[in-house]
Coordinates of C-alpha atoms in Angstrom, one line a residue:
Chain A
X4 CA 0.0 0.0 0.0
X5 CA 2.9 2.3 0.8
X6 CA 4.2 1.7 -2.7
X7 CA 0.8 2.4 -4.3
X8 CA 0.5 5.7 -2.4
X9 CA 4.0 6.8 -3.4
X10 CA 3.3 6.0 -7.1
X11 CA 0.1 7.9 -6.9
X12 CA 1.8 11.0 -5.4
X13 CA 4.7 10.9 -7.8
X14 CA 2.4 10.7 -10.8
X15 CA 1.0 14.1 -10.1
X16 CA 2.4 17.6 -9.5
X17 CA 2.1 18.8 -6.0
X18 CA 4.7 16.5 -4.6
X19 CA 6.8 19.3 -3.2
X20 CA 5.9 18.5 0.4
X21 CA 7.1 15.0 -0.3
X22 CA 10.2 16.0 -2.2
X23 CA 12.5 15.8 0.7
X24 CA 11.5 12.2 1.4
X25 CA 11.9 11.2 -2.2
X26 CA 15.3 13.0 -2.4
X27 CA 16.4 11.3 0.7
X28 CA 15.3 7.9 -0.5
X29 CA 17.2 8.4 -3.8
X30 CA 20.3 9.5 -2.0
X31 CA 20.1 6.5 0.3
X32 CA 19.7 4.1 -2.6
X33 CA 22.7 5.6 -4.3
X34 CA 25.0 5.8 -1.3
X35 CA 23.5 4.3 1.8
X36 CA 26.5 5.2 4.0
X37 CA 26.1 8.9 3.0
X38 CA 22.4 9.2 3.8
X39 CA 22.5 12.5 5.6
X40 CA 19.8 11.8 8.1
X41 CA 17.3 9.2 9.1
X42 CA 16.8 5.7 8.0
X43 CA 14.0 3.9 6.2
X44 CA 12.1 3.3 9.5
X45 CA 12.4 7.0 10.3
X46 CA 11.0 7.8 6.9
X47 CA 8.0 5.5 7.4
X48 CA 7.5 7.1 10.8
X49 CA 7.4 10.5 9.0
X50 CA 4.7 9.3 6.7
X51 CA 2.7 8.0 9.6
X52 CA 3.1 11.3 11.4
X53 CA 1.8 13.1 8.4
X54 CA -1.2 10.9 8.2
X55 CA -1.9 11.5 11.9
X56 CA -1.6 15.3 11.7
X57 CA -3.2 15.9 8.3
X58 CA -5.8 13.2 8.4
X59 CA -7.8 12.8 5.2
X60 CA -6.5 16.1 4.0
X61 CA -3.3 14.3 3.0
X62 CA -5.1 12.8 0.0
X63 CA -6.8 14.5 -2.9
X64 CA -6.9 14.5 -6.6
X65 CA -8.2 18.0 -7.3
X66 CA -8.1 19.3 -10.9
X67 CA -7.0 23.0 -10.7
X68 CA -6.9 25.3 -13.7
X69 CA -5.1 28.6 -13.6
X70 CA -5.8 30.8 -16.7
X71 CA -2.8 32.5 -18.3
X72 CA -3.3 35.3 -20.9
X73 CA -1.0 37.9 -22.4
X74 CA -0.1 40.6 -20.0
X75 CA -1.5 38.9 -16.9
X76 CA 0.1 39.9 -13.6
X77 CA 2.5 37.0 -12.7
X78 CA 2.4 37.5 -9.0
X79 CA -1.4 37.2 -8.9
X80 CA -0.9 33.6 -10.2
X81 CA 2.4 32.4 -8.8
X82 CA 1.4 33.0 -5.2
X83 CA -1.7 30.7 -5.5
X84 CA 0.2 28.3 -7.7
X85 CA 2.7 27.6 -4.9
X86 CA 0.0 26.6 -2.5
X87 CA -2.1 24.6 -5.0
X88 CA 0.9 22.7 -6.4
X89 CA 1.9 21.7 -2.9
X90 CA -1.3 19.8 -2.4
X91 CA -0.4 16.1 -2.7
X92 CA -2.1 14.5 -5.6
X93 CA -3.7 17.7 -7.0
X94 CA -3.1 18.4 -10.7
X95 CA -2.4 22.0 -11.5
X96 CA -2.9 23.1 -15.1
X97 CA -1.7 26.4 -16.5
X98 CA -4.3 27.1 -19.2
X99 CA -3.3 29.4 -22.0
X100 CA -5.8 31.6 -24.0
X101 CA -3.4 31.4 -26.9
X102 CA -3.2 28.9 -29.8
X103 CA -0.1 26.9 -28.6
X104 CA 1.9 26.3 -25.6
X105 CA 4.5 29.1 -26.1
X106 CA 5.4 31.0 -23.0
X107 CA 3.0 33.9 -22.3
X108 CA 4.5 37.2 -21.1
X109 CA 3.1 38.9 -18.1
X110 CA 2.5 42.7 -17.8
X111 CA 6.0 43.0 -16.5
X112 CA 7.6 40.8 -19.1
X113 CA 7.9 37.6 -17.1
X114 CA 7.0 34.8 -19.4
X115 CA 5.5 31.6 -18.1
X116 CA 5.0 28.3 -20.0
X117 CA 1.4 27.1 -20.1
X118 CA 0.8 23.4 -19.8
X119 CA -2.4 23.1 -21.8
X120 CA -4.7 25.1 -24.2
X121 CA -8.2 26.0 -23.3
X122 CA -9.6 23.4 -25.7
X123 CA -7.5 20.6 -24.0
X124 CA -8.0 21.6 -20.4
X125 CA -10.1 19.3 -18.2
X126 CA -13.8 19.8 -18.5
X127 CA -14.7 19.3 -14.9
X128 CA -12.6 21.3 -12.5
X129 CA -12.3 21.5 -8.8
X130 CA -10.9 25.0 -9.0
X131 CA -11.1 27.5 -11.8
X132 CA -8.7 30.4 -11.1
X133 CA -8.3 33.8 -13.0
X134 CA -5.5 36.1 -12.2
X135 CA -5.7 39.9 -12.9
X136 CA -3.8 42.5 -14.9
X137 CA -4.7 45.8 -16.6
X138 CA -4.5 46.0 -20.3
X139 CA -4.3 42.2 -20.7
X140 CA -7.4 41.6 -18.5
X141 CA -9.4 44.2 -20.5
X142 CA -8.3 42.3 -23.6
X143 CA -9.5 38.9 -22.4
X144 CA -12.8 40.4 -21.3
X145 CA -13.4 41.4 -24.9
X146 CA -12.6 38.0 -26.3
X147 CA -15.5 35.7 -27.0
X148 CA -13.4 32.5 -27.0
X149 CA -12.0 33.1 -23.6
X150 CA -15.3 34.3 -22.1
X151 CA -17.1 31.2 -23.5
X152 CA -14.4 29.0 -22.0
X153 CA -14.7 30.7 -18.6
X154 CA -18.5 30.4 -18.6
X155 CA -18.3 26.7 -19.6
X156 CA -15.7 25.6 -17.0
X157 CA -17.4 27.8 -14.3
X158 CA -20.7 26.0 -15.0
X159 CA -19.3 22.8 -13.5
X160 CA -16.4 24.0 -11.3
X161 CA -16.6 23.3 -7.6
X162 CA -14.8 26.5 -6.8
X163 CA -14.8 29.6 -9.1
X164 CA -12.0 31.9 -8.0
X165 CA -9.9 35.0 -8.8
X166 CA -7.3 37.4 -7.5
X167 CA -7.0 41.1 -8.3
X168 CA -8.8 42.2 -11.4
X169 CA -9.4 38.5 -12.2
X170 CA -12.8 39.1 -10.7
X171 CA -13.5 41.5 -13.5
X172 CA -13.3 38.5 -15.9
X173 CA -15.7 36.5 -13.7
X174 CA -18.0 39.6 -13.6
X175 CA -17.9 40.0 -17.4
X176 CA -18.8 36.4 -17.7
X177 CA -21.9 37.1 -15.6
X178 CA -20.8 34.8 -12.8
X179 CA -20.9 37.5 -10.0
X180 CA -24.5 38.7 -10.4
X181 CA -25.9 39.3 -6.9
X182 CA -22.7 37.8 -5.4
X183 CA -20.5 39.4 -2.8
X184 CA -17.0 39.7 -4.2
X185 CA -13.8 41.7 -4.1
X186 CA -11.1 42.9 -6.6
X187 CA -8.1 45.1 -6.7
X188 CA -8.9 48.4 -4.9
X189 CA -8.9 50.2 -8.2
X190 CA -11.7 48.1 -9.6
X191 CA -13.6 47.0 -6.4
X192 CA -16.5 49.4 -6.8
X193 CA -16.7 48.6 -10.5
X194 CA -18.1 45.2 -9.4
X195 CA -21.4 47.1 -8.9
X196 CA -21.6 47.9 -12.6
X197 CA -21.6 44.1 -13.3
X198 CA -24.4 43.5 -10.7
X199 CA -22.0 42.2 -8.0
X200 CA -21.8 43.4 -4.4
X201 CA -18.3 44.8 -3.7
X202 CA -16.9 43.9 -0.3
X203 CA -13.8 45.6 1.2
X204 CA -12.2 42.5 2.5
X205 CA -9.0 40.7 1.7
X206 CA -10.7 37.4 0.7
X207 CA -14.4 37.1 0.0
X208 CA -16.5 33.9 -0.1
X209 CA -20.0 33.7 -1.5
X210 CA -21.2 30.2 -2.1
X211 CA -18.6 28.5 -4.4
X212 CA -17.1 31.8 -5.4
X213 CA -13.9 32.9 -3.7
X214 CA -12.3 36.2 -4.7
X215 CA -9.1 37.9 -3.5
X216 CA -8.2 41.6 -3.4
X217 CA -5.1 43.0 -5.3
X218 CA -2.0 41.1 -6.3
X219 CA -0.4 40.0 -3.0
X220 CA -3.8 38.9 -1.6
X221 CA -3.2 35.7 -3.6
X222 CA -1.3 34.2 -0.7
X223 CA -4.1 34.8 1.8
X224 CA -6.6 33.7 -0.8
X225 CA -4.8 30.5 -1.6
X226 CA -4.3 29.5 2.1
X227 CA -8.0 30.0 2.6
X228 CA -8.8 27.8 -0.3
X229 CA -6.3 25.1 0.7
X230 CA -8.1 25.0 4.1
X231 CA -11.4 24.5 2.3
X232 CA -10.0 21.7 0.2
X233 CA -7.7 19.9 2.6
X234 CA -8.4 21.2 6.1
X235 CA -6.6 23.5 8.5
X236 CA -3.6 21.4 9.4
X237 CA -2.7 21.1 5.7
X238 CA -3.0 24.8 5.2
X239 CA -1.0 25.5 8.4
X240 CA 1.7 23.1 7.1
X241 CA 2.0 25.0 3.8
X242 CA 2.0 28.4 5.6
X243 CA 5.0 27.1 7.6
X244 CA 6.7 25.7 4.4
X245 CA 6.2 29.1 2.8
X246 CA 7.3 30.8 6.0
X247 CA 4.2 33.0 5.6
X248 CA 4.5 35.3 8.6
X249 CA 4.4 38.6 6.8
X250 CA 6.1 41.7 8.2
X251 CA 5.7 44.6 5.8
X252 CA 8.6 47.0 6.5
X253 CA 6.1 49.8 7.1
X254 CA 2.4 50.6 7.2
X255 CA 0.4 50.8 4.0
X256 CA -0.9 48.7 1.2
X257 CA -4.4 50.2 1.3
X258 CA -5.7 53.7 0.4
X259 CA -6.8 54.1 4.0
X260 CA -3.5 53.1 5.7
X261 CA -0.7 54.5 3.4
X262 CA 0.7 58.0 3.5
X263 CA -2.0 60.4 2.2
X264 CA 0.0 61.9 -0.7
X265 CA 1.0 58.4 -1.9
X266 CA -2.7 57.4 -1.7
X267 CA -3.7 60.4 -3.7
X268 CA -1.0 59.9 -6.3
X269 CA -1.8 56.3 -6.9
X270 CA -5.6 56.8 -6.9
X271 CA -5.2 59.6 -9.4
X272 CA -2.9 57.5 -11.5
X273 CA -5.2 54.4 -11.6
X274 CA -8.5 56.3 -12.0
X275 CA -8.3 55.8 -15.8
X276 CA -7.8 52.1 -15.4
X277 CA -10.9 51.8 -13.2
X278 CA -12.8 53.7 -15.9
X279 CA -11.7 51.4 -18.6
X280 CA -13.0 48.3 -16.6
X281 CA -16.2 50.2 -15.9
X282 CA -16.7 50.7 -19.7
X283 CA -16.6 46.9 -20.2
X284 CA -19.8 46.5 -18.2
X285 CA -21.8 48.4 -20.9
X286 CA -20.5 46.3 -23.8
Chain B
X6 CA 12.0 66.9 -22.1
X7 CA 8.7 65.2 -21.4
X8 CA 9.2 63.2 -24.6
X9 CA 12.7 62.2 -23.7
X10 CA 11.6 61.0 -20.3
X11 CA 8.8 58.9 -21.8
X12 CA 11.1 57.4 -24.4
X13 CA 13.6 56.5 -21.6
X14 CA 10.9 54.9 -19.5
X15 CA 9.3 53.0 -22.3
X16 CA 12.7 51.6 -23.4
X17 CA 13.1 49.7 -20.2
X18 CA 11.1 47.1 -18.3
X19 CA 9.6 48.5 -15.1
X20 CA 7.0 50.7 -16.8
X21 CA 4.1 49.1 -15.0
X22 CA 3.5 52.1 -12.8
X23 CA 3.4 54.1 -16.0
X24 CA 1.3 51.6 -18.0
X25 CA -2.0 53.2 -17.1
X26 CA -0.8 56.5 -18.5
X27 CA 0.6 55.0 -21.6
X28 CA -2.6 52.9 -22.2
X29 CA -4.7 56.0 -21.7
X30 CA -2.6 58.0 -24.1
X31 CA -3.0 55.2 -26.7
X32 CA -6.7 55.0 -26.2
X33 CA -7.1 58.7 -26.6
X34 CA -5.0 58.8 -29.7
X35 CA -7.1 56.1 -31.3
X36 CA -10.5 57.4 -30.2
X37 CA -10.3 60.8 -28.5
X38 CA -14.1 60.9 -27.9
X39 CA -14.0 57.6 -26.0
X40 CA -11.1 58.5 -23.7
X41 CA -12.5 57.0 -20.4
X42 CA -11.1 59.6 -18.1
X43 CA -8.9 62.6 -18.0
X44 CA -7.3 64.7 -20.7
X45 CA -3.8 65.4 -21.8
X46 CA -3.5 68.2 -19.2
X47 CA -4.7 65.8 -16.5
X48 CA -2.1 63.3 -17.6
X49 CA 0.7 65.9 -17.4
X50 CA -0.6 66.9 -14.0
X51 CA -0.3 63.2 -13.0
X52 CA 3.3 63.2 -14.0
X53 CA 3.9 66.3 -12.0
X54 CA 2.2 64.9 -9.0
X55 CA 4.4 61.8 -9.2
X56 CA 7.5 63.9 -9.4
X57 CA 6.4 65.8 -6.4
X58 CA 5.5 62.8 -4.3
X59 CA 8.3 60.4 -5.4
X60 CA 11.1 63.0 -5.7
X61 CA 14.3 61.7 -7.2
X62 CA 13.1 58.2 -6.6
X63 CA 11.1 58.4 -9.7
X64 CA 14.2 58.1 -11.8
X65 CA 16.7 55.2 -11.9
X66 CA 18.5 52.9 -14.2
X67 CA 19.4 50.0 -11.9
X68 CA 20.6 46.8 -13.5
X69 CA 19.0 43.9 -11.6
X70 CA 19.9 40.2 -12.2
X71 CA 17.6 37.5 -10.8
X72 CA 19.2 34.0 -11.2
X73 CA 17.0 31.2 -12.5
X74 CA 18.2 27.6 -12.2
X75 CA 16.4 24.2 -12.6
X76 CA 14.0 23.5 -9.7
X77 CA 14.2 26.9 -8.2
X78 CA 11.2 28.0 -6.1
X79 CA 9.2 30.3 -8.4
X80 CA 7.5 32.3 -5.7
X81 CA 10.9 33.2 -4.1
X82 CA 11.6 35.0 -7.4
X83 CA 8.3 36.2 -8.7
X84 CA 7.5 38.2 -5.5
X85 CA 10.7 40.3 -5.8
X86 CA 10.4 40.5 -9.6
X87 CA 7.1 42.3 -9.3
X88 CA 8.6 45.1 -7.2
X89 CA 11.9 45.4 -9.0
X90 CA 10.2 45.4 -12.4
X91 CA 7.9 48.2 -11.3
X92 CA 10.8 50.5 -10.7
X93 CA 10.7 53.0 -13.6
X94 CA 13.9 52.8 -15.7
X95 CA 15.3 49.7 -13.9
X96 CA 16.3 46.8 -16.2
X97 CA 15.5 43.4 -14.7
X98 CA 17.3 40.4 -16.1
X99 CA 16.3 36.8 -15.6
X100 CA 19.6 35.0 -15.8
X101 CA 19.6 31.3 -16.6
X102 CA 22.3 28.9 -15.4
X103 CA 21.6 26.8 -18.5
X104 CA 23.1 26.9 -22.0
X105 CA 20.2 28.6 -23.8
X106 CA 17.1 30.7 -23.1
X107 CA 14.7 27.7 -22.9
X108 CA 12.1 28.0 -20.1
X109 CA 13.5 26.7 -16.8
X110 CA 11.1 24.6 -14.7
X111 CA 10.7 25.4 -11.0
X112 CA 10.5 22.8 -8.2
X113 CA 6.7 22.8 -8.7
X114 CA 6.9 22.6 -12.5
X115 CA 6.2 26.3 -13.2
X116 CA 8.5 27.1 -16.1
X117 CA 9.8 30.7 -16.6
X118 CA 11.6 32.0 -19.6
X119 CA 15.0 33.5 -18.8
X120 CA 16.0 36.7 -20.7
X121 CA 19.8 36.2 -20.7
X122 CA 22.5 33.6 -20.1
X123 CA 25.1 34.0 -17.3
X124 CA 27.8 34.8 -19.9
X125 CA 25.7 37.5 -21.5
X126 CA 24.4 39.1 -18.3
X127 CA 25.6 42.6 -17.4
X128 CA 29.0 42.6 -15.6
X129 CA 28.2 45.4 -13.2
X130 CA 25.0 45.0 -11.3
X131 CA 23.1 47.1 -8.9
X132 CA 21.3 44.1 -7.6
X133 CA 22.3 40.4 -7.6
X134 CA 19.4 38.2 -6.5
X135 CA 19.4 34.5 -5.8
X136 CA 16.1 32.6 -5.1
X137 CA 15.9 29.4 -3.1
X138 CA 14.8 25.8 -3.6
X139 CA 15.8 22.4 -2.3
X140 CA 17.2 19.8 -4.7
X141 CA 17.8 22.5 -7.3
X142 CA 19.6 24.8 -5.0
X143 CA 21.9 22.0 -3.8
X144 CA 22.6 21.3 -7.4
X145 CA 23.6 24.8 -8.2
X146 CA 25.8 25.0 -5.1
X147 CA 27.8 22.1 -6.5
X148 CA 28.3 23.7 -10.0
X149 CA 31.6 25.5 -10.5
X150 CA 30.3 27.6 -13.4
X151 CA 27.4 29.0 -11.4
X152 CA 29.4 29.6 -8.3
X153 CA 32.1 31.4 -10.3
X154 CA 29.5 33.6 -11.9
X155 CA 27.9 34.4 -8.5
X156 CA 31.3 35.3 -7.0
X157 CA 32.2 37.4 -10.0
X158 CA 29.0 39.4 -10.2
X159 CA 28.9 39.7 -6.4
X160 CA 32.4 41.2 -6.4
X161 CA 31.1 44.3 -8.1
X162 CA 27.3 44.3 -7.2
X163 CA 26.0 47.2 -5.2
X164 CA 23.5 44.9 -3.4
X165 CA 24.0 41.1 -2.9
X166 CA 20.6 39.6 -2.1
X167 CA 18.7 36.4 -1.6
X168 CA 15.4 34.9 -0.5
X169 CA 14.9 31.6 1.2
X170 CA 17.7 29.0 0.6
X171 CA 19.2 31.4 -1.9
X172 CA 21.4 32.5 1.0
X173 CA 22.9 29.0 0.9
X174 CA 24.2 29.8 -2.6
X175 CA 25.7 33.1 -1.3
X176 CA 27.2 31.2 1.7
X177 CA 28.7 28.5 -0.5
X178 CA 30.3 31.3 -2.6
X179 CA 32.0 32.5 0.6
X180 CA 30.1 35.8 0.5
X181 CA 28.5 35.5 4.0
X182 CA 31.6 34.9 6.1
X183 CA 31.2 36.9 9.3
X184 CA 28.0 38.4 8.0
X185 CA 24.6 38.5 9.7
X186 CA 22.1 36.8 7.4
X187 CA 18.9 34.7 7.3
X188 CA 17.4 31.9 5.2
X189 CA 14.4 29.6 5.2
X190 CA 13.9 28.4 8.8
X191 CA 15.0 24.9 7.7
X192 CA 18.5 26.2 6.8
X193 CA 18.8 29.3 8.9
X194 CA 21.2 27.6 11.5
X195 CA 23.1 26.0 8.7
X196 CA 24.5 29.5 7.9
X197 CA 26.8 28.9 10.9
X198 CA 28.5 26.0 9.0
X199 CA 29.5 28.5 6.3
X200 CA 30.9 31.1 8.8
X201 CA 27.8 33.3 8.7
X202 CA 25.8 34.6 11.7
X203 CA 22.2 33.4 11.5
X204 CA 19.6 36.0 12.5
X205 CA 16.0 35.0 13.1
X206 CA 14.4 38.0 11.4
X207 CA 12.3 38.4 8.3
X208 CA 14.8 40.5 6.4
X209 CA 18.4 40.9 7.4
X210 CA 20.8 43.6 6.3
X211 CA 24.5 43.5 6.8
X212 CA 26.4 46.1 4.7
X213 CA 25.5 45.5 1.1
X214 CA 24.0 42.1 1.8
X215 CA 20.2 41.8 2.1
X216 CA 18.8 38.3 2.8
X217 CA 15.1 37.3 3.3
X218 CA 13.7 34.3 5.2
X219 CA 11.6 31.6 3.5
X220 CA 9.6 31.9 0.3
X221 CA 6.9 34.5 1.1
X222 CA 9.4 36.8 2.8
X223 CA 10.4 37.9 -0.8
X224 CA 7.6 40.5 -0.7
X225 CA 8.9 42.1 2.6
X226 CA 12.4 41.8 1.3
X227 CA 11.7 43.5 -2.0
X228 CA 9.8 46.4 -0.5
X229 CA 12.8 47.0 1.8
X230 CA 15.2 46.9 -1.1
X231 CA 13.0 49.3 -3.2
X232 CA 13.0 51.7 -0.3
X233 CA 16.8 51.5 -0.2
X234 CA 17.0 52.1 -4.0
X235 CA 14.2 54.6 -4.5
X236 CA 13.1 55.9 -1.2
X237 CA 10.1 55.3 1.0
X238 CA 7.3 57.0 -1.0
X239 CA 8.2 54.8 -4.0
X240 CA 8.1 51.7 -1.9
X241 CA 4.8 52.8 -0.4
X242 CA 3.4 53.4 -3.9
X243 CA 4.3 49.8 -4.9
X244 CA 2.9 48.4 -1.6
X245 CA -0.4 50.0 -2.5
X246 CA -0.2 48.9 -6.1
X247 CA 0.3 45.3 -4.9
X248 CA -2.3 45.9 -2.2
X249 CA 0.2 44.5 0.3
X250 CA -1.7 44.5 3.5
X251 CA -1.4 40.9 4.3
X252 CA -4.0 39.1 6.4
X253 CA -3.1 35.4 6.9
X254 CA -6.4 33.5 7.5
X255 CA -4.9 32.2 10.8
X256 CA -1.9 32.3 13.0
X257 CA 1.3 30.4 11.9
X258 CA 4.0 30.6 9.4
X259 CA 6.8 30.0 11.9
X260 CA 7.8 27.0 14.1
X261 CA 7.0 29.2 17.1
X262 CA 3.6 30.3 16.1
X263 CA 2.0 27.4 14.3
X264 CA 0.1 24.5 15.9
X265 CA 2.6 22.4 17.8
X266 CA 1.9 19.1 15.9
X267 CA 2.2 20.9 12.5
X268 CA 5.5 22.4 13.7
X269 CA 6.8 19.0 14.7
X270 CA 5.6 17.3 11.5
X271 CA 7.2 19.9 9.2
X272 CA 10.4 20.1 11.3
X273 CA 10.8 16.3 11.2
X274 CA 10.0 16.2 7.5
X275 CA 12.5 18.9 6.6
X276 CA 15.4 17.8 8.8
X277 CA 16.9 15.7 6.0
X278 CA 16.9 18.8 3.8
X279 CA 18.7 20.9 6.4
X280 CA 21.3 18.1 6.7
X281 CA 21.9 18.0 3.0
X282 CA 22.6 21.8 2.9
X283 CA 24.9 21.3 6.0
X284 CA 26.8 18.7 4.1
X285 CA 27.6 21.2 1.4
X286 CA 29.6 23.3 3.8
X287 CA 32.2 20.6 4.1
X288 CA 32.7 20.1 0.3

């Protein structure tokens, strides 16, 4: 049974939490005398400890799809990806809106390789996730092929999720009507134009819809979702693995808490962006 | 002069903060009647406001190199990348340890496209940055070509930096001898084996060396570095743009603060990893 379980876990992405064990096992097999720590019985004890602490949360086979489109914001996606891909047995797909699997450049020029096209992505998802952006997100909201795909996968997905202006994509697809949701602070109130109810919270849950605020909220969002999927001990384990005990060097990060002249400058600078998203509600 | 400045900024990465202005300008040029907000005078007023609030921090031409190697931890790098690439005028290079510019897969299978090889990367850097990982980081520490490159660029870099076990790479290159530094909690005490002084803090500065703790500390680390490079208002502006006002859904993220049985499980699980890094100090 141990062997079956190992094979199952190795066959999927998300084996990061197990990687140390596998590496150790490999090292021991190659040079038993040089095994840096532990022995096979220790190893087995470790697996037993994990089963005890994590309970049924240790096991899962979630299908997770993260959408990638030209000029998406990479950090919106890579934060959640870390936590999702560390769920044993989960399969994380990076779904491109483009024709082939060429790397897709983010708004800041960081290009990430997708793993599957929209057409080939699994039909029935546990998690549908949309990252945000500015120009790129507006572009996707105007594309019939992408919006059709989002609507189709959302119609069966167990969890419909977003970070940042990713919620604008969900809104444009008509998925947030009458729902409580959040977005980047620039576009949060624009949710109203799509019939949603904007909520000024970091992570907002309404039924099977989970939305995060701007960019960095993806970490808080993902931990909340891992808790929903695998239970609290699993989420706590990943928080510790990511050493997620944030200490911003100074106050800020919201219009209400940052220095007033910085708040005004940024608000003025991003007003046109908010207006562009608002204009998408009419079309 | 306005035109010169625009050309300068557009020629580099890091124009994200300016993107809304540029997008607006483009939209207005295409369809003046549909300009969603503001006018050209407003736009110019925005630039003036930025100059007033950000001061000299608005301008810079930093050369930043982020190392990418097989099985690096993507979130270690993508957090800092966001903040660095949002510095107007800065040029951010993704430097691969491999022979060509093929995408490099992270420990969790997220492949990122490098922009330059080690050989072609700028010689004189403002920022040298090394992300962490486990197996992949151990691999890089054992590679003469990579260690030679790190030593060479560090010898002239204005800031030598890392997140997570990236500090193990700096340590292996002999750059942390007698220096205060941090690392992922699993390897923090291993710094001693390389002659460094481990410090249990989120971000540690010693002279021109800035190291961050595990994975998610990259956000705190990067904001601290942006403050050093561009001043506090700029860093506050980016914190607000990233909506960095973290709210972990529950307590944890360190051995001391998480649930005791989760702490024990994770500590037991990662002990072999710590031992593998320790073994690299001897070699």
